[in-house]
Coordinates of C-alpha atoms and ligand atoms in Angstrom, one line a residue:
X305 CA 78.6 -77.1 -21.3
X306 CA 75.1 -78.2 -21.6
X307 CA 73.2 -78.9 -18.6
X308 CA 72.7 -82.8 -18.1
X309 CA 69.3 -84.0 -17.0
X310 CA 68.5 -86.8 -15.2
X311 CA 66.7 -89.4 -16.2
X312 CA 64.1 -89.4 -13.2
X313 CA 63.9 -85.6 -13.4
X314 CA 63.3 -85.8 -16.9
X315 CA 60.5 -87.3 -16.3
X316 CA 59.1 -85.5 -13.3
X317 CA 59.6 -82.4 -16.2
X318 CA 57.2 -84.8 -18.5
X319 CA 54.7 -84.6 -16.5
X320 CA 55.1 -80.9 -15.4
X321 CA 54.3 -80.1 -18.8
X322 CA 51.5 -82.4 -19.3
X323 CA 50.2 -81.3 -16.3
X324 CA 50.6 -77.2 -17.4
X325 CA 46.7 -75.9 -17.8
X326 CA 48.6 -73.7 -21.0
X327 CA 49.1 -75.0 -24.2
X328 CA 53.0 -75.5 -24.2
X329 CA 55.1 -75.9 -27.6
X330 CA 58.8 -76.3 -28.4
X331 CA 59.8 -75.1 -31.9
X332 CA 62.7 -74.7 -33.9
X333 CA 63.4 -71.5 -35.3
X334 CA 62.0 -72.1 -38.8
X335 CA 58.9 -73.0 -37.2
X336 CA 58.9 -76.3 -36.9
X337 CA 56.5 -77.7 -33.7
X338 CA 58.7 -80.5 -32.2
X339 CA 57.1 -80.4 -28.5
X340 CA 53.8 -80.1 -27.6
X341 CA 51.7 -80.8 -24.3
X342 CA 48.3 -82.4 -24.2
X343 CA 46.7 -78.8 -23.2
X344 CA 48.0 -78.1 -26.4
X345 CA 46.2 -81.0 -27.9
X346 CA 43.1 -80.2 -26.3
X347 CA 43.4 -76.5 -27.0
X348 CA 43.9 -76.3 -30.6
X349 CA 41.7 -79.7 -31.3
X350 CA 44.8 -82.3 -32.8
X351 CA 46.5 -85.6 -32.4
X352 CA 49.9 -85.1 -31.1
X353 CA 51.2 -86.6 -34.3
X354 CA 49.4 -84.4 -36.5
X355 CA 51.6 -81.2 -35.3
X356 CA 55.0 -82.4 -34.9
X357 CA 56.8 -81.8 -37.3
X358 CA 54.0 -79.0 -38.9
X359 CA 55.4 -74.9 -39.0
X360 CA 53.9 -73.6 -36.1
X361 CA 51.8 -71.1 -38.5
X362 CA 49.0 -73.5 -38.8
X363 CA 47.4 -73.0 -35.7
X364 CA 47.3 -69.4 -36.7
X365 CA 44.4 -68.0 -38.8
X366 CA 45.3 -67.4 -42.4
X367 CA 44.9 -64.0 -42.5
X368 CA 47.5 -63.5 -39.5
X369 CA 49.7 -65.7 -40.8
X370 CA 52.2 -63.7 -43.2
X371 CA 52.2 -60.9 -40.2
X372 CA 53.4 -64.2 -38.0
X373 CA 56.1 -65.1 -39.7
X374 CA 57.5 -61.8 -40.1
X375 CA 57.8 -61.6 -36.4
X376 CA 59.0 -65.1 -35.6
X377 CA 62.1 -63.9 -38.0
X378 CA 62.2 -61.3 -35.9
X379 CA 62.2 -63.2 -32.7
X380 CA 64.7 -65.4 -34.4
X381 CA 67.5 -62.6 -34.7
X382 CA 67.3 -61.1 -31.1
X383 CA 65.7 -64.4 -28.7
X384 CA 64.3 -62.5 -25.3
X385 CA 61.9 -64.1 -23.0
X386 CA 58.9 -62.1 -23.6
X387 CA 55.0 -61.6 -24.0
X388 CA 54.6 -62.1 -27.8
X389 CA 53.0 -59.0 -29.9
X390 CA 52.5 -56.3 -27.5
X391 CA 49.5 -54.4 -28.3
X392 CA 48.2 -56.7 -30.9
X393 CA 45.4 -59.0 -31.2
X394 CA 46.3 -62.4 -31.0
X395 CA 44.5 -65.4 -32.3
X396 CA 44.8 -69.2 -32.2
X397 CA 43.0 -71.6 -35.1
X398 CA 41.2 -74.5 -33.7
X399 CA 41.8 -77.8 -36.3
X400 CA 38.3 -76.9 -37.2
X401 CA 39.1 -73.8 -37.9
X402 CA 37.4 -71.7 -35.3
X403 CA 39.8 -69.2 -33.8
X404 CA 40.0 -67.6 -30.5
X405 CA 41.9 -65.1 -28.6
X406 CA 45.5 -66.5 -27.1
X407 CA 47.8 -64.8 -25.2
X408 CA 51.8 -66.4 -25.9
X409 CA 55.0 -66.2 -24.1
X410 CA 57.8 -67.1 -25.8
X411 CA 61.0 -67.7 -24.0
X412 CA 64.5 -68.4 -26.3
X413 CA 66.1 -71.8 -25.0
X414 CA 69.4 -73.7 -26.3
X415 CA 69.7 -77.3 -26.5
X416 CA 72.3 -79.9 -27.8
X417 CA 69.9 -79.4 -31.3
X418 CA 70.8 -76.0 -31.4
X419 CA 68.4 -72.5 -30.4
X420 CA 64.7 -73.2 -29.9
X421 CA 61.3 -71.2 -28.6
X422 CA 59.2 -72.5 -26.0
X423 CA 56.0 -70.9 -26.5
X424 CA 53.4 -70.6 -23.8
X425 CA 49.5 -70.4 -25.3
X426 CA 46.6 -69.3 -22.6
X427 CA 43.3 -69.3 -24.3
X428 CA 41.8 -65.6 -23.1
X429 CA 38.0 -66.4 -24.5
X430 CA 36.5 -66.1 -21.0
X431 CA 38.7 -63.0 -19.9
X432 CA 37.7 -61.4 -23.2
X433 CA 34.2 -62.2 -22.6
X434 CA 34.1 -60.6 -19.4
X435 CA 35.9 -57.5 -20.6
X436 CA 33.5 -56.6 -23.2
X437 CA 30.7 -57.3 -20.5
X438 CA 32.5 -55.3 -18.0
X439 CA 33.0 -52.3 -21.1
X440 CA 29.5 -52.7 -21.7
X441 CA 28.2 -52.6 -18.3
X442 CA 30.8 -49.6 -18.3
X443 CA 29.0 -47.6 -21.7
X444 CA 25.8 -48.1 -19.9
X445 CA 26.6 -46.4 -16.8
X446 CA 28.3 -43.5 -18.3
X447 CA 25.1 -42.8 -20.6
X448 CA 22.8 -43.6 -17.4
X449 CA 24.9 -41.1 -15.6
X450 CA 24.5 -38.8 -18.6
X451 CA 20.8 -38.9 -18.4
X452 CA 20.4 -39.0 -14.6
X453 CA 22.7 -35.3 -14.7
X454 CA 20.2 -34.3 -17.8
X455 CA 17.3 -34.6 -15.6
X456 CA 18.8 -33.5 -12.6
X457 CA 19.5 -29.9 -14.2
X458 CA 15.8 -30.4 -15.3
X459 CA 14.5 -30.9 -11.8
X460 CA 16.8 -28.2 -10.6
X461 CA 15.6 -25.7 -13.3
X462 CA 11.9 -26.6 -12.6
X463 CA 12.8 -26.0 -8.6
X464 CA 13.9 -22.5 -9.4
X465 CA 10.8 -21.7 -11.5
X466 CA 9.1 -23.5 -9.2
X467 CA 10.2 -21.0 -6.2
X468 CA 10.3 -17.7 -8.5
X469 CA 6.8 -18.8 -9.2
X470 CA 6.0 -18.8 -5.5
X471 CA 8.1 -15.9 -4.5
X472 CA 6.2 -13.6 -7.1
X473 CA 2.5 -15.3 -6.0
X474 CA 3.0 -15.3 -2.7
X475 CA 4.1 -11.1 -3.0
X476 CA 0.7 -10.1 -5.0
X477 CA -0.9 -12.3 -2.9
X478 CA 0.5 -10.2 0.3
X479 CA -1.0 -7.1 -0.6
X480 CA -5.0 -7.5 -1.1
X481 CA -4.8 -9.8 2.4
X482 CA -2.8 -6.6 4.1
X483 CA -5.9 -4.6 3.2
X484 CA -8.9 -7.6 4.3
X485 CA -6.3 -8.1 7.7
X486 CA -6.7 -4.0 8.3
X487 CA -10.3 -3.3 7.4
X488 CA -11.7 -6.5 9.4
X489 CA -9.5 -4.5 12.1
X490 CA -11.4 -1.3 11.7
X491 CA -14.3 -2.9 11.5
X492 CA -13.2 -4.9 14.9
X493 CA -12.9 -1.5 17.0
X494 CA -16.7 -0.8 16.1
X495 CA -15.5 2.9 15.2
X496 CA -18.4 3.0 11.9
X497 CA -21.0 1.7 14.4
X498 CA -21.9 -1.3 16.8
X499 CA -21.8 -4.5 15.8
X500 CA -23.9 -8.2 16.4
X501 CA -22.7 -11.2 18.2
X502 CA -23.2 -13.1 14.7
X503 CA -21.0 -10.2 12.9
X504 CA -18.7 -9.9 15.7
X505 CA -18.4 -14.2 14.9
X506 CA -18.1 -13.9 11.2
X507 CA -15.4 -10.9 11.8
X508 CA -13.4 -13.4 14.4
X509 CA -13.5 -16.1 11.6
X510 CA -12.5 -13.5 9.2
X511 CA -9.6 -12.2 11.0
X512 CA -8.3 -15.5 12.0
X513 CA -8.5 -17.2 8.7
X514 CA -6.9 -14.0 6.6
X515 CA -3.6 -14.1 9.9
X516 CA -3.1 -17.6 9.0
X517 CA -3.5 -16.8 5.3
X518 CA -0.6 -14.0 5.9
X519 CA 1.8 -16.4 8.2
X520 CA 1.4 -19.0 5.5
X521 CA 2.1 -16.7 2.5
X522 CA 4.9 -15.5 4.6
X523 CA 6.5 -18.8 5.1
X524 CA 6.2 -19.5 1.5
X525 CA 7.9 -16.5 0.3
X526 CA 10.5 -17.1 2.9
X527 CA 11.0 -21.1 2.2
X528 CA 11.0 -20.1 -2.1
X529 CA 13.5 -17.4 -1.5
X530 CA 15.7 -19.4 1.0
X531 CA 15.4 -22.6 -2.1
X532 CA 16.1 -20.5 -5.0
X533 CA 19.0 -19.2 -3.1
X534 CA 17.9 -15.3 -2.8
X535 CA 17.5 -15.2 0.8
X536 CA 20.6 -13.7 2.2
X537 CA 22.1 -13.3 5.3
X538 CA 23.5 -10.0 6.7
X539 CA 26.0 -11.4 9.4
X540 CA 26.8 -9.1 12.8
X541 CA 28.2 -9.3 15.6
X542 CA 25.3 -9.2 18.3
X543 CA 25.1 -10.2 22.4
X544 CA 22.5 -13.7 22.3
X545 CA 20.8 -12.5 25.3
X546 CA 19.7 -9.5 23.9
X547 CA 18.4 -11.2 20.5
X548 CA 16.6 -14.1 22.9
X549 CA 14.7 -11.2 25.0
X550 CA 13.6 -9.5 21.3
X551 CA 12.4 -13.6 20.4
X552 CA 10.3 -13.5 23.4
X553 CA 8.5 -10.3 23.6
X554 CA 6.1 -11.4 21.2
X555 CA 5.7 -14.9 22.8
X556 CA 5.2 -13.9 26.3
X557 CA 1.7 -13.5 26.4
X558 CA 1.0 -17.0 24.6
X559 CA 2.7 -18.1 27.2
X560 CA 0.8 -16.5 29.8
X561 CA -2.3 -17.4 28.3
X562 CA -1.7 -21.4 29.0
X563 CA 0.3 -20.6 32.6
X564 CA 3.2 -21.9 31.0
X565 CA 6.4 -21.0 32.7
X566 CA 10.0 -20.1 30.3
X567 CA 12.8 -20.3 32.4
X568 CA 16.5 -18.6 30.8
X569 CA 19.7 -19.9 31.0
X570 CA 21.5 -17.5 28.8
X571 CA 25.1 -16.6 29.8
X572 CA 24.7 -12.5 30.0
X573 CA 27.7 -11.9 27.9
X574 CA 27.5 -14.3 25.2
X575 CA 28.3 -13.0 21.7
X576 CA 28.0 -14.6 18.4
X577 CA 28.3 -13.4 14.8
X578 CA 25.1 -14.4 12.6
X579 CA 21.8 -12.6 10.8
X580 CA 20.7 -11.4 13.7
X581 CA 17.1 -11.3 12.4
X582 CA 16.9 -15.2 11.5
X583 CA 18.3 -16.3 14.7
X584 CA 15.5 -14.4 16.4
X585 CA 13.6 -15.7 13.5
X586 CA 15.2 -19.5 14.9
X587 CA 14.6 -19.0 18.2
X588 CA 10.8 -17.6 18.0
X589 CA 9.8 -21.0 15.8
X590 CA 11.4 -23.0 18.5
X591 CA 9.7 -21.4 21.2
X592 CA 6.2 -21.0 20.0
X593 CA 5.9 -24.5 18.3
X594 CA 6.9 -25.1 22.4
X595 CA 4.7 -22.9 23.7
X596 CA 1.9 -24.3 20.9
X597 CA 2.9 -27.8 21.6
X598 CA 2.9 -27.9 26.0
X599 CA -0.3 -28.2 27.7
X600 CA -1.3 -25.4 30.3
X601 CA 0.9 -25.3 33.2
X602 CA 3.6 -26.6 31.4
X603 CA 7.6 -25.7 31.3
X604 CA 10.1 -24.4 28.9
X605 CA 13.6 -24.0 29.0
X606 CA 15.9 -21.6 26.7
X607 CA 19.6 -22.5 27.2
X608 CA 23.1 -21.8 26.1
X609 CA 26.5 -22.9 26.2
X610 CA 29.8 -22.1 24.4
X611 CA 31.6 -24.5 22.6
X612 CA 35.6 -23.5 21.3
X613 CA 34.0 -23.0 17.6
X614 CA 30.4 -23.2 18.3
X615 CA 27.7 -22.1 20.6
X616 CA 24.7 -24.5 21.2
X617 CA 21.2 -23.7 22.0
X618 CA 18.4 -26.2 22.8
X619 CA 14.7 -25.4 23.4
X620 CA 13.2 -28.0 25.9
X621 CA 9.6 -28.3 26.7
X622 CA 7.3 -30.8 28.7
X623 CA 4.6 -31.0 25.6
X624 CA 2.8 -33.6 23.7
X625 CA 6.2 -34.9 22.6
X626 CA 6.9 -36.7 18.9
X627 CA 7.0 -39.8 18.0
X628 CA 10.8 -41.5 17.3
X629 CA 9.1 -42.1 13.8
X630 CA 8.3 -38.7 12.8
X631 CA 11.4 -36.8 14.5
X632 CA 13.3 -37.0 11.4
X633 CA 9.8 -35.9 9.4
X634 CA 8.7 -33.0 10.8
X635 CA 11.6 -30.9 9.6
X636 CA 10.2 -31.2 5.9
X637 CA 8.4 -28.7 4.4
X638 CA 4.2 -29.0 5.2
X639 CA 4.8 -31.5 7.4
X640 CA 2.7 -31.5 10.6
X641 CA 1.1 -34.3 12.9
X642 CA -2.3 -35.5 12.0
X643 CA -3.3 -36.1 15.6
X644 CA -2.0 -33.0 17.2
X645 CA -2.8 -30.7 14.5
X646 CA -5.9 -32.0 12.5
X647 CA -8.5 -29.7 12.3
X648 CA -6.8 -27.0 14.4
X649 CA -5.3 -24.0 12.0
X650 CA -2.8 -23.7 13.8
X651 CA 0.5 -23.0 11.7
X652 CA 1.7 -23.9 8.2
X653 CA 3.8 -26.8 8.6
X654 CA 6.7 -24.7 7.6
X655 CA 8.3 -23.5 10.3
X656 CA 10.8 -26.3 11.0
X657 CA 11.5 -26.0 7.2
X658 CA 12.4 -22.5 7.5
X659 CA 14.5 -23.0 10.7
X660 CA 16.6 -26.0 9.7
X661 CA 17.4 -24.0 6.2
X662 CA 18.5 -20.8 8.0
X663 CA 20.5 -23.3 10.7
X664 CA 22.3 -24.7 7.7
X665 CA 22.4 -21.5 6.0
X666 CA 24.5 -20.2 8.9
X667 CA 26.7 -23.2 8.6
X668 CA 25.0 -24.6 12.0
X669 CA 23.1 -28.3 12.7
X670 CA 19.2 -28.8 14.1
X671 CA 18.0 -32.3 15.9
X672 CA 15.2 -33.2 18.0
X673 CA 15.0 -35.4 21.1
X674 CA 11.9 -36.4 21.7
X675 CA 10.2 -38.9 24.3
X676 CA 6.3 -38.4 23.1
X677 CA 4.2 -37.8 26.2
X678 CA 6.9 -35.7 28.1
X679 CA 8.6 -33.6 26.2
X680 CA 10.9 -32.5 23.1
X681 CA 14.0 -30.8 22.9
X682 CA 14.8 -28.9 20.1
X683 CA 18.7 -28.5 20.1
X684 CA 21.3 -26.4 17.8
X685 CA 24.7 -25.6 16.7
X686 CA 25.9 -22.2 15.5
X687 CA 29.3 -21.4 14.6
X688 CA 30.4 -18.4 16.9
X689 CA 31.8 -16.6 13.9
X690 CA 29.9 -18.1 10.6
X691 CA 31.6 -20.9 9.0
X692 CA 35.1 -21.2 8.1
X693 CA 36.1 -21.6 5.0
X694 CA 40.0 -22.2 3.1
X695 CA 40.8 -18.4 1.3
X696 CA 41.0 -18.7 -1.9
X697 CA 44.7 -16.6 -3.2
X698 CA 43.6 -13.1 -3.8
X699 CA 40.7 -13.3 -1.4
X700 CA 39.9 -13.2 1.8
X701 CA 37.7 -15.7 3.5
X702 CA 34.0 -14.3 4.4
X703 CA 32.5 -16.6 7.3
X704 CA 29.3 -16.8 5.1
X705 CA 29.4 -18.6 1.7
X706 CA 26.9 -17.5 -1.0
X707 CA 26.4 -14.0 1.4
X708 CA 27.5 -10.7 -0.4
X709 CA 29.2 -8.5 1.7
Ligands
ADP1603 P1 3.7 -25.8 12.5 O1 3.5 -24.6 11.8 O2 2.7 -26.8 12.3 O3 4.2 -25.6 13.9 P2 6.4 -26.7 12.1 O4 7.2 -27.0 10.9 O5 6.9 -25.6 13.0 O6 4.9 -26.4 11.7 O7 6.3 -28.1 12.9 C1 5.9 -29.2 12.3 C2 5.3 -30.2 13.2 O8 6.2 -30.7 14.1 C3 4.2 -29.6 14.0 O9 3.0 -29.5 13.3 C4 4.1 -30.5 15.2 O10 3.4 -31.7 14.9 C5 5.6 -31.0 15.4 N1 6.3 -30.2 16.4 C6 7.0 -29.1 16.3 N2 7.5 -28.6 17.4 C7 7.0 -29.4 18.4 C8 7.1 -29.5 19.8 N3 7.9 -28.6 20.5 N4 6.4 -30.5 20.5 C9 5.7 -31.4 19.8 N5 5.6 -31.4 18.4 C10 6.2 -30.4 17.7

């Protein structure tokens, strides 16, 4: 039995439909409009009048119009409620005939004048609009990405050459300053005769100048091989105390020579596995930039403790102190405090470099904390037994990546 509608609802349905922001049609199944909506009106550019009774295909564009009624035959024989021409381009034609992208459901229905279509007609203009800007925006990305990857292998090659170029510099460098660091020496002990305050000066100047000259060229080769990724690290197993002792023979007497007093607080029996060379090589930076940076009479502190998967070191001294502003700074490469620094050659501005490379290196983390005027403390993490890292099937797991065995 067909459904019965009532009068009021009827109407109520009336103005649903002229409400509807879609275009809304009801045809027969030859094509025939004999419903439409004032969106419809609006959309397509007509008087009401002017469609009814028209085949549906004129507000298609003549070129689509053939493929149209193939497939409203089609919808004809098996009536589903559906989107209308999946994967296809739809367009509508404007009474002008301008056309525009639509997107139409269709949904069968069956009235007392036999089997109808409803067709539902959004105009997509603005979502298509917005696609090919967001496909655009989407082609420019990938080829900015393209580039940006182009010129980071570019940077990355020029690094390389850039540290092979160094490495090999700083090594013929190395030897003819080896031979002004010895003679000035021999010349120093006075063995091929006595010499003048003035030539005992220019000697002093020499000897300094060509020491700093060596520690820089040192650092260099160092930093170039740690950035061009030759620097490796031959792990051990080694007591810390031991190491620290080794750190501080050298450093003792600068210490002395300001009254500055190092106080230990090593546990006796604390093992770690690491290059046992760079941690002294850690540990000495830390110290003498301490020892460098603390006024006579000052105080520095060495300490340990053991974490379940790390052990943690921190230097602590009651020197000039960094500014909050420069804490992060000083860690870069040349990078050394105008005040405290300018026109003393003292260092190379490298040493922080160095360390915080061969604390990564070993898997391990560096930070500062600094209150300028009383003190910094340099502080560490090293794994206790290098980093871990998932095996791989077939292989076992090495606690240092990038490190030949
Ligand atoms: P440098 O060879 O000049 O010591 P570093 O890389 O070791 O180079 O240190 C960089 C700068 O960081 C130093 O020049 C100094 O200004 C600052 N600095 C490092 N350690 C300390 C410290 N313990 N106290 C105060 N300033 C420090």
């Amino acid at each position: 039995m067909e459904p019965q509608i009532h009068i009021e609802s009827y109407g109520r349905f009336r103005d649903l439909l002229e409400a509807a922001p879609n275009a809304i049609f009801e045809v027969e199944l030859d094509g025939t409009i004999v419903l439409l909506n004032v969106a419809a009106e609006r959309m397509f550019g007509y008087q009401r009048e002017a469609l009814l009774g028209q085949l549906i295909e004129v507000l298609i564009p003549e070129s689509l119009r053939q493929r149209h009624h193939e497939h409203r035959g089609r919808h004809a024989e098996y009536p589903l409620t559906r989107p209308m021409g999946i994967g296809l381009e739809l367009w509508g034609r404007r009474n002008d005939g301008s056309q525009f992208p639509v997107e139409i459901s269709l949904s069968p229905i069956r009235s007392s004048e036999g089997s109808r279509v409803i067709a539902i007609v959004r105009d997509i203009t603005s979502r298509k609009e917005a696609d090919a800007k967001i496909q655009a925006f989407t082609a420019e990305l990938a080829a900015k990405n393209q580039q940006l990857e182009i010129r980071n292998r570019e940077v990355e090659r020029a690094n390389r050459l850039k540290s092979e170029f160094l490495a090999s510099m700083s090594h013929e460098l190395r030897t003819p300053l080896h031979t002004i660091v010895g003679f000035a020496d021999l010349l120093a002990e006075e063995l091929k005769g006595p010499l003048n305050q003035n030539q005992k000066r220019f000697l002093d100047h020499i000897q300094r100048d060509s020491r700093h000259l060596l520690e820089l060229i040192n650092d260099i080769l160092d930093l170039s091989k740690i950035e061009s990724g030759r620097l490796e690290l031959h792990p051990e197993l080694f007591r810390v105390p031991d190491a620290v002792a080794e750190a501080m023979a050298g450093l003792r007497p600068l210490a002395e020579n300001k009254q500055i007093r190092i106080t230990e607080a090593i546990d006796r029996e604390l093992e770690i596995t690491a290059d046992r060379l760079r941690f002294k090589e850690i540990l000495s930076n830390l110290i003498s930039n301490a020892i460098k940076f603390t006024p006579e009479k000052g105080q520095i502190t060495i300490e340990s403790s053991e974490g379940p998967k790390s052990v943690f070191f921190a230097v602590t001294d009651t020197g000039i102190g960094i500014d909050p502003a420069e804490q992060q700074a000083i860690f870069n490469k040349f990078y050394q405090l105008g005040s405290t620094t300018r026109g003393v050659r003292e260092g190379t501005g490298l040493g922080l470099a160095i360390t915080k490379s061969l604390v990564e290196m070993h898997g391990g983390r560096i930070w500062v904390e600094s209150t300028p005027g009383q003190g910094s403390r340099f502080q560490l993490t090293l794994p206790r037994a290098g980093i871990e890292r998932p095996a791989k099937s077939g292989e076992s797991a090495h606690p240092f990546p990038g490190v030949q065995s």
